[in-house]
Coordinates of N, CA and C in Angstrom, one line a residue:
M1396 N 123.5 124.7 141.1 CA 123.7 123.7 140.1 C 122.5 122.7 140.1
E1397 N 122.1 122.3 141.4 CA 121.0 121.4 141.5 C 119.7 121.9 141.0
I1398 N 119.4 123.2 141.1 CA 118.2 123.8 140.6 C 118.2 123.7 139.1
Q1399 N 119.4 124.0 138.5 CA 119.5 123.9 137.0 C 119.3 122.5 136.6
N1400 N 119.8 121.5 137.3 CA 119.6 120.1 137.0 C 118.2 119.7 137.1
N1401 N 117.5 120.1 138.1 CA 116.0 119.8 138.3 C 115.2 120.5 137.2
Y1402 N 115.6 121.7 136.9 CA 114.9 122.4 135.8 C 115.0 121.7 134.4
F1403 N 116.2 121.2 134.2 CA 116.5 120.4 133.0 C 115.7 119.1 133.0
K1404 N 115.6 118.4 134.1 CA 114.8 117.2 134.2 C 113.3 117.5 134.0
L1405 N 112.8 118.6 134.5 CA 111.4 118.9 134.3 C 111.1 119.2 132.8
I1406 N 112.0 119.9 132.1 CA 111.8 120.1 130.7 C 111.8 118.8 129.9
I1407 N 112.7 117.9 130.2 CA 112.8 116.6 129.6 C 111.5 115.9 129.8
L1408 N 111.0 115.8 131.0 CA 109.8 115.1 131.4 C 108.6 115.7 130.6
L1409 N 108.5 117.1 130.5 CA 107.4 117.7 129.8 C 107.5 117.4 128.3
L1410 N 108.7 117.4 127.8 CA 108.8 117.0 126.3 C 108.4 115.6 126.1
I1411 N 108.8 114.7 127.0 CA 108.4 113.3 126.8 C 106.9 113.2 126.9
F1412 N 106.3 113.9 127.9 CA 104.8 113.8 128.0 C 104.1 114.4 126.8
I1413 N 104.6 115.5 126.3 CA 104.0 116.1 125.1 C 104.1 115.1 123.9
F1414 N 105.3 114.6 123.7 CA 105.5 113.6 122.6 C 104.6 112.4 122.8
A1415 N 104.5 111.9 124.0 CA 103.7 110.7 124.2 C 102.2 111.0 123.8
I1416 N 101.7 112.1 124.2 CA 100.3 112.5 123.8 C 100.2 112.6 122.3
N1417 N 101.1 113.4 121.7 CA 101.0 113.7 120.2 C 101.4 112.4 119.5
G1418 N 102.4 111.6 119.9 CA 102.7 110.4 119.3 C 101.6 109.4 119.3
N1419 N 100.9 109.3 120.4 CA 99.7 108.4 120.5 C 98.6 108.9 119.6
F1420 N 98.4 110.1 119.5 CA 97.4 110.7 118.6 C 97.7 110.4 117.1
I1421 N 99.0 110.6 116.8 CA 99.4 110.4 115.4 C 99.4 108.9 115.0
L1422 N 99.9 108.0 115.9 CA 99.9 106.6 115.6 C 98.6 105.9 115.6
N1423 N 97.6 106.4 116.3 CA 96.3 105.8 116.4 C 95.2 106.5 115.5
N1424 N 95.6 107.4 114.7 CA 94.7 108.2 113.9 C 95.2 108.2 112.4
D1425 N 94.8 107.2 111.6 CA 95.2 107.1 110.2 C 94.8 108.3 109.5
F1426 N 93.5 108.7 109.6 CA 93.0 109.8 108.9 C 91.7 110.2 109.6
S1427 N 91.4 111.4 109.6 CA 90.2 111.9 110.3 C 89.1 112.2 109.2
Y1428 N 88.0 111.6 109.3 CA 86.8 111.8 108.5 C 85.8 112.7 109.2
A1429 N 85.0 113.4 108.4 CA 84.0 114.2 109.1 C 83.0 113.4 109.9
K1430 N 82.6 112.3 109.3 CA 81.6 111.4 109.9 C 81.5 110.1 109.1
D1431 N 81.1 109.0 109.8 CA 80.9 107.7 109.1 C 79.3 107.6 109.1
Y1432 N 78.8 107.2 107.9 CA 77.4 106.9 107.7 C 77.3 105.4 107.2
N1433 N 76.5 104.6 107.9 CA 76.4 103.2 107.5 C 75.1 103.1 106.6
I1434 N 75.3 102.4 105.5 CA 74.2 102.1 104.6 C 73.8 100.6 105.0
G1435 N 72.8 100.5 105.8 CA 72.4 99.2 106.3 C 71.7 98.3 105.3
V1436 N 71.5 97.1 105.7 CA 70.9 96.1 104.8 C 69.4 96.5 104.5
G1437 N 69.0 96.4 103.3 CA 67.6 96.6 102.9 C 67.2 98.0 102.6
L1438 N 68.1 98.9 102.6 CA 67.7 100.3 102.2 C 67.5 100.4 100.7
N1439 N 66.6 101.2 100.3 CA 66.3 101.4 98.9 C 67.1 102.6 98.3
N1440 N 67.0 102.9 97.0 CA 67.8 103.9 96.4 C 67.5 105.3 97.0
N1441 N 66.2 105.6 97.2 CA 65.8 106.9 97.8 C 66.4 107.1 99.2
E1442 N 66.4 106.0 100.0 CA 66.9 106.1 101.4 C 68.4 106.3 101.4
I1443 N 69.1 105.6 100.5 CA 70.6 105.8 100.3 C 70.9 107.2 99.8
Q1444 N 70.2 107.7 98.8 CA 70.4 109.0 98.3 C 70.2 110.1 99.3
N1445 N 69.2 109.9 100.2 CA 68.9 110.8 101.3 C 70.1 110.9 102.2
I1446 N 70.7 109.7 102.6 CA 71.8 109.7 103.5 C 73.0 110.5 102.8
I1447 N 73.2 110.2 101.5 CA 74.3 110.9 100.8 C 74.0 112.4 100.8
D1448 N 72.8 112.8 100.4 CA 72.5 114.2 100.4 C 72.7 115.0 101.7
N1449 N 72.4 114.3 102.8 CA 72.5 114.9 104.1 C 73.9 114.7 104.8
A1450 N 74.8 113.9 104.2 CA 76.1 113.7 104.7 C 76.9 114.9 104.7
I1451 N 77.8 115.0 105.7 CA 78.8 116.1 105.8 C 79.9 115.8 104.8
S1452 N 80.3 116.8 104.0 CA 81.3 116.7 103.0 C 82.6 116.2 103.8
G1453 N 83.3 115.2 103.1 CA 84.5 114.6 103.8 C 84.2 113.4 104.5
S1454 N 82.9 112.9 104.5 CA 82.5 111.8 105.3 C 82.7 110.5 104.5
R1455 N 82.7 109.4 105.3 CA 82.7 108.0 104.7 C 81.3 107.5 104.6
I1456 N 80.9 106.9 103.5 CA 79.6 106.2 103.3 C 80.0 104.8 103.2
I1457 N 79.6 104.0 104.2 CA 80.0 102.6 104.3 C 78.8 101.7 104.0
F1458 N 78.9 100.9 103.0 CA 77.8 100.0 102.6 C 78.1 98.6 103.3
S1459 N 77.1 98.2 104.1 CA 77.4 96.9 104.9 C 76.5 95.8 104.3
G1460 N 75.6 96.0 103.5 CA 74.8 94.9 102.9 C 75.5 94.2 101.8
S1461 N 75.0 93.0 101.5 CA 75.7 92.2 100.4 C 75.2 92.6 99.0
N1462 N 73.9 93.2 98.9 CA 73.5 93.7 97.6 C 72.3 94.6 97.8
Y1463 N 72.2 95.5 96.8 CA 71.1 96.5 96.7 C 70.7 96.6 95.3
N1464 N 69.4 96.7 95.1 CA 68.8 96.7 93.8 C 68.3 98.1 93.4
N1465 N 68.2 98.3 92.0 CA 67.6 99.5 91.5 C 68.4 100.8 92.0
I1466 N 69.7 100.8 91.8 CA 70.6 101.8 92.4 C 71.0 102.8 91.3
S1467 N 70.9 104.1 91.6 CA 71.3 105.2 90.7 C 71.6 106.4 91.6
L1468 N 72.8 106.5 92.1 CA 73.2 107.5 93.1 C 74.0 108.7 92.5
V1469 N 73.7 109.9 93.0 CA 74.3 111.1 92.5 C 75.2 111.6 93.7
I1470 N 76.5 111.9 93.4 CA 77.4 112.4 94.4 C 77.8 113.8 94.0
N1471 N 77.5 114.8 94.9 CA 77.8 116.2 94.5 C 78.6 116.9 95.7
K1472 N 79.3 116.1 96.5 CA 80.2 116.6 97.5 C 81.3 115.6 97.7
T1473 N 82.3 115.9 98.4 CA 83.4 115.0 98.7 C 83.0 114.0 99.6
L1474 N 83.0 112.7 99.2 CA 82.6 111.6 100.0 C 83.6 110.4 99.7
I1475 N 83.8 109.5 100.6 CA 84.5 108.3 100.5 C 83.5 107.2 100.6
L1476 N 83.2 106.5 99.4 CA 82.2 105.4 99.4 C 83.0 104.1 99.4
I1477 N 82.6 103.3 100.4 CA 83.3 102.1 100.7 C 82.4 100.9 100.9
S1478 N 82.8 99.7 100.4 CA 82.3 98.5 100.7 C 83.4 97.5 101.1
N1479 N 83.4 97.0 102.3 CA 84.4 96.0 102.7 C 83.9 94.6 102.5
V1480 N 82.7 94.5 102.0 CA 82.1 93.1 101.7 C 81.8 92.9 100.3
E1481 N 82.4 93.7 99.4 CA 82.2 93.6 97.9 C 80.7 93.6 97.6
T1482 N 80.0 94.6 98.1 CA 78.6 94.8 97.9 C 78.2 94.9 96.5
K1483 N 77.2 94.1 96.1 CA 76.7 94.1 94.7 C 75.7 95.2 94.6
L1484 N 75.9 96.1 93.6 CA 74.9 97.1 93.4 C 74.3 96.9 92.0
Y1485 N 73.1 96.6 91.9 CA 72.4 96.4 90.6 C 71.7 97.7 90.2
A1486 N 72.1 98.1 89.0 CA 71.6 99.4 88.5 C 70.1 99.4 88.3
S1487 N 69.6 100.6 88.4 CA 68.2 100.8 88.0 C 68.1 101.0 86.5
S1488 N 67.2 100.4 85.8 CA 67.0 100.6 84.4 C 66.2 101.8 84.1
N1489 N 65.6 102.4 85.2 CA 64.9 103.7 85.1 C 65.9 104.8 85.3
N1490 N 65.5 106.0 84.8 CA 66.3 107.2 85.0 C 66.0 107.8 86.4
L1491 N 66.9 107.5 87.4 CA 66.7 108.0 88.7 C 67.6 109.2 89.0
N1492 N 68.6 109.5 88.2 CA 69.5 110.5 88.5 C 69.2 111.9 87.8
G1493 N 68.0 112.0 87.2 CA 67.7 113.2 86.5 C 68.3 113.4 85.2
E1494 N 69.0 112.5 84.7 CA 69.7 112.6 83.4 C 69.0 111.7 82.4
S1495 N 69.4 111.7 81.1 CA 68.8 110.8 80.1 C 69.4 109.4 80.0
F1496 N 70.2 109.1 81.0 CA 70.9 107.8 81.1 C 70.9 107.3 82.5
S1497 N 71.2 106.1 82.7 CA 71.3 105.5 84.1 C 72.7 105.2 84.4
S1498 N 73.1 105.4 85.6 CA 74.4 105.0 86.1 C 74.3 104.6 87.6
V1499 N 75.1 103.8 88.1 CA 75.0 103.4 89.5 C 75.6 104.5 90.3
F1500 N 76.8 105.1 90.0 CA 77.3 106.2 90.7 C 77.6 107.3 89.6
Y1501 N 77.1 108.5 90.0 CA 77.3 109.7 89.1 C 78.0 110.8 89.9
F1502 N 79.3 110.9 89.8 CA 80.1 111.9 90.5 C 80.0 113.2 89.6
K1503 N 79.4 114.2 90.1 CA 79.2 115.5 89.4 C 79.9 116.6 90.1
E1504 N 79.8 117.8 89.5 CA 80.4 119.0 90.1 C 80.2 119.1 91.6
G1505 N 81.2 119.3 92.3 CA 81.2 119.4 93.8 C 81.7 118.2 94.4
S1506 N 81.9 117.1 93.7 CA 82.4 115.8 94.2 C 83.9 115.7 94.2
N1507 N 84.6 116.8 94.0 CA 86.0 116.8 94.0 C 86.6 116.1 95.2
G1508 N 87.6 115.3 95.0 CA 88.3 114.6 96.1 C 87.6 113.3 96.6
S1509 N 86.5 112.9 95.9 CA 85.8 111.7 96.3 C 86.5 110.4 95.9
S1510 N 86.1 109.3 96.5 CA 86.7 108.0 96.1 C 85.6 107.0 96.3
I1511 N 85.8 105.9 95.5 CA 84.9 104.7 95.6 C 85.7 103.5 95.6
K1512 N 85.4 102.6 96.5 CA 86.3 101.4 96.7 C 85.4 100.2 97.1
G1513 N 85.7 99.0 96.4 CA 85.2 97.7 97.0 C 83.9 97.2 96.5
F1514 N 83.3 97.8 95.5 CA 82.0 97.5 95.0 C 82.0 96.5 93.8
N1515 N 80.9 95.7 93.7 CA 80.7 94.9 92.5 C 79.4 95.5 91.8
I1516 N 79.7 96.3 90.8 CA 78.6 97.1 90.1 C 78.1 96.4 88.9
I1517 N 76.8 96.1 88.9 CA 76.2 95.5 87.7 C 75.4 96.6 87.1
A1518 N 75.9 97.1 86.0 CA 75.4 98.4 85.4 C 74.2 98.2 84.5
D1519 N 73.6 99.3 84.0 CA 72.7 99.3 82.9 C 73.3 100.1 81.8
D1520 N 73.2 101.4 81.8 CA 73.9 102.2 80.8 C 75.4 102.4 81.1
Y1521 N 75.6 102.9 82.3 CA 77.0 103.2 82.8 C 77.1 102.6 84.2
G1522 N 78.4 102.2 84.6 CA 78.6 101.8 86.0 C 78.9 103.0 86.8
I1523 N 80.0 103.7 86.5 CA 80.4 104.9 87.2 C 80.7 106.1 86.2
I1524 N 80.2 107.3 86.5 CA 80.5 108.4 85.7 C 81.1 109.5 86.6
T1525 N 82.2 110.1 86.1 CA 82.7 111.4 86.7 C 82.4 112.4 85.6
Y1526 N 81.8 113.5 86.0 CA 81.5 114.6 85.1 C 81.8 115.9 85.7
N1527 N 82.6 116.7 85.1 CA 83.0 118.1 85.6 C 83.4 118.1 87.0
T1528 N 84.4 117.2 87.3 CA 84.9 117.1 88.7 C 86.4 116.8 88.6
S1529 N 87.0 116.7 89.8 CA 88.5 116.4 89.8 C 88.9 115.6 91.0
N1530 N 90.0 115.0 90.9 CA 90.6 114.3 92.0 C 89.7 113.2 92.6
V1531 N 89.1 112.5 91.7 CA 88.2 111.3 92.0 C 89.0 110.0 91.9
S1532 N 89.0 109.2 92.8 CA 89.7 107.9 92.8 C 88.7 106.7 92.7
I1533 N 88.9 105.9 91.8 CA 88.0 104.7 91.6 C 88.9 103.5 91.7
Y1534 N 88.8 102.7 92.7 CA 89.7 101.6 92.9 C 89.1 100.4 93.6
N1535 N 89.6 99.2 93.2 CA 89.3 97.9 93.7 C 87.8 97.6 93.6
N1536 N 87.2 97.9 92.4 CA 85.8 97.6 92.1 C 85.7 96.6 91.0
K1537 N 84.6 96.0 90.9 CA 84.2 95.2 89.7 C 83.1 95.9 89.0
I1538 N 83.2 96.0 87.7 CA 82.1 96.7 87.0 C 81.8 95.9 85.7
S1539 N 80.5 95.6 85.6 CA 80.1 94.8 84.4 C 78.7 95.1 83.9
N1540 N 78.4 94.7 82.7 CA 77.1 94.7 82.2 C 76.6 96.1 81.6
A1541 N 77.5 97.0 81.5 CA 77.1 98.4 81.0 C 76.9 98.3 79.5
S1542 N 75.7 98.8 79.1 CA 75.4 98.8 77.7 C 76.1 99.9 77.0
K1543 N 76.6 100.9 77.7 CA 77.4 102.0 77.1 C 78.9 101.9 77.5
S1544 N 79.2 102.2 78.8 CA 80.6 102.1 79.3 C 80.6 101.8 80.8
G1545 N 81.6 101.0 81.1 CA 81.7 100.6 82.6 C 82.1 101.9 83.4
I1546 N 83.0 102.6 82.9 CA 83.4 103.9 83.5 C 83.4 105.0 82.4
L1547 N 82.8 106.1 82.7 CA 82.8 107.3 81.8 C 83.5 108.4 82.6
I1548 N 84.6 108.9 82.1 CA 85.2 110.1 82.6 C 85.1 111.2 81.6
E1549 N 84.3 112.2 82.0 CA 84.0 113.3 81.0 C 84.2 114.6 81.7
S1550 N 84.9 115.5 81.0 CA 85.1 116.9 81.4 C 85.7 116.9 82.9
S1551 N 86.6 116.0 83.2 CA 87.1 115.9 84.5 C 88.6 115.9 84.5
K1552 N 89.3 116.1 85.6 CA 90.7 116.0 85.6 C 91.2 115.4 86.9
N1553 N 92.4 114.8 86.8 CA 93.0 114.1 87.9 C 92.1 113.0 88.4
V1554 N 91.6 112.2 87.5 CA 90.8 111.0 87.9 C 91.7 109.8 87.8
S1555 N 91.7 108.9 88.9 CA 92.5 107.7 88.9 C 91.6 106.5 89.0
T1556 N 91.9 105.5 88.1 CA 91.2 104.2 88.2 C 92.3 103.2 88.4
L1557 N 92.2 102.5 89.5 CA 93.3 101.6 89.9 C 92.7 100.2 90.4
N1558 N 93.3 99.1 89.9 CA 92.9 97.8 90.4 C 91.4 97.5 90.2
N1559 N 90.8 98.0 89.2 CA 89.4 97.6 88.9 C 89.3 96.4 88.0
N1560 N 88.3 95.7 88.1 CA 88.0 94.6 87.1 C 86.8 95.0 86.3
I1561 N 87.1 95.4 85.0 CA 86.0 96.0 84.2 C 85.8 95.1 83.0
T1562 N 84.7 94.3 83.1 CA 84.5 93.3 82.1 C 83.0 93.2 81.7
K1563 N 82.8 92.6 80.5 CA 81.5 92.3 79.9 C 80.6 93.6 79.8
N1564 N 81.2 94.7 79.4 CA 80.5 96.0 79.1 C 80.6 96.2 77.6
N1565 N 79.8 97.2 77.1 CA 80.0 97.5 75.7 C 81.4 98.1 75.5
I1566 N 81.7 99.1 76.3 CA 83.1 99.7 76.4 C 83.5 99.7 77.8
G1567 N 84.8 99.3 78.0 CA 85.3 99.3 79.4 C 85.4 100.6 80.0
V1568 N 86.3 101.5 79.5 CA 86.5 102.8 80.0 C 86.4 103.8 78.9
T1569 N 85.6 104.9 79.0 CA 85.6 106.0 78.1 C 86.1 107.3 78.7
V1570 N 87.0 108.0 78.1 CA 87.6 109.2 78.5 C 87.3 110.3 77.5
E1571 N 86.5 111.3 77.9 CA 86.2 112.4 76.9 C 86.5 113.8 77.6
K1572 N 87.2 114.6 76.9 CA 87.5 116.0 77.3 C 88.0 116.1 78.7
S1573 N 88.9 115.3 79.0 CA 89.5 115.2 80.4 C 91.0 115.3 80.4
D1574 N 91.6 115.7 81.5 CA 93.0 115.9 81.6 C 93.5 115.0 82.8
K1575 N 94.8 114.6 82.7 CA 95.5 113.9 83.7 C 94.7 112.7 84.3
V1576 N 94.2 111.9 83.4 CA 93.5 110.7 83.8 C 94.5 109.5 83.9
N1577 N 94.5 108.9 85.1 CA 95.4 107.8 85.4 C 94.7 106.5 85.4
I1578 N 94.9 105.6 84.4 CA 94.3 104.3 84.4 C 95.4 103.3 84.5
K1579 N 95.5 102.6 85.7 CA 96.6 101.7 86.0 C 96.1 100.4 86.7
K1580 N 96.8 99.3 86.3 CA 96.6 98.0 86.9 C 95.2 97.6 87.0
N1581 N 94.4 98.0 86.0 CA 93.0 97.5 85.9 C 93.0 96.3 85.0
K1582 N 92.0 95.4 85.2 CA 91.8 94.3 84.3 C 90.6 94.7 83.5
I1583 N 90.9 95.0 82.2 CA 89.8 95.5 81.3 C 89.8 94.5 80.2
Y1584 N 88.8 93.6 80.2 CA 88.7 92.5 79.2 C 87.3 92.1 78.9
N1585 N 87.1 91.4 77.8 CA 85.8 90.9 77.4 C 84.7 92.0 77.3
N1586 N 85.2 93.2 76.9 CA 84.3 94.3 76.6 C 84.1 94.3 75.0
K1587 N 83.0 94.8 74.5 CA 82.8 94.7 73.1 C 83.7 95.6 72.3
K1588 N 83.9 96.8 72.8 CA 84.7 97.8 72.0 C 85.8 98.4 72.9
M1589 N 86.7 99.1 72.2 CA 87.7 99.9 72.9 C 87.5 101.3 72.5
E1590 N 87.6 102.3 73.4 CA 87.4 103.7 73.1 C 88.4 104.5 73.8

């Protein structure tokens, strides 16, 4: 009987030990990212684009500077773009993304599952574009000054815009040929047109 009792105690201790290890891992690990990349103060558009191009899909791109000028970035893989300091991104008036228009962020095919959070985007033609992609989240950003549209969602699906402040653009948000677009709790005002 004593051997059975000791065996039972050993099993209980092993289960407690296993739970403690797994519980600690679960409680201290909100989400696992492939890698964090820091966008330091003073980097130019080409340097930032190079970091994005060489980042591992599923990584976080964290902007730590207060502002960056002449920005036009192309995202073609799953990335989480974050600013915790409300980084101001001033658009390039030149065509840096290989298209006939300028945008500060251009999420294109391959960027499925990406998100962007916490930026103050001062646009030229467009602030943020999603094109031919899905499951992109745009939240807690300020977007202004776009001569065309603050956000353009085209040929995309399952795109969410949440808690953005979209103001002083020609058009606040444009949605074309897209499915399951969720536009919630945004402040969209003082734009010239509605579309």
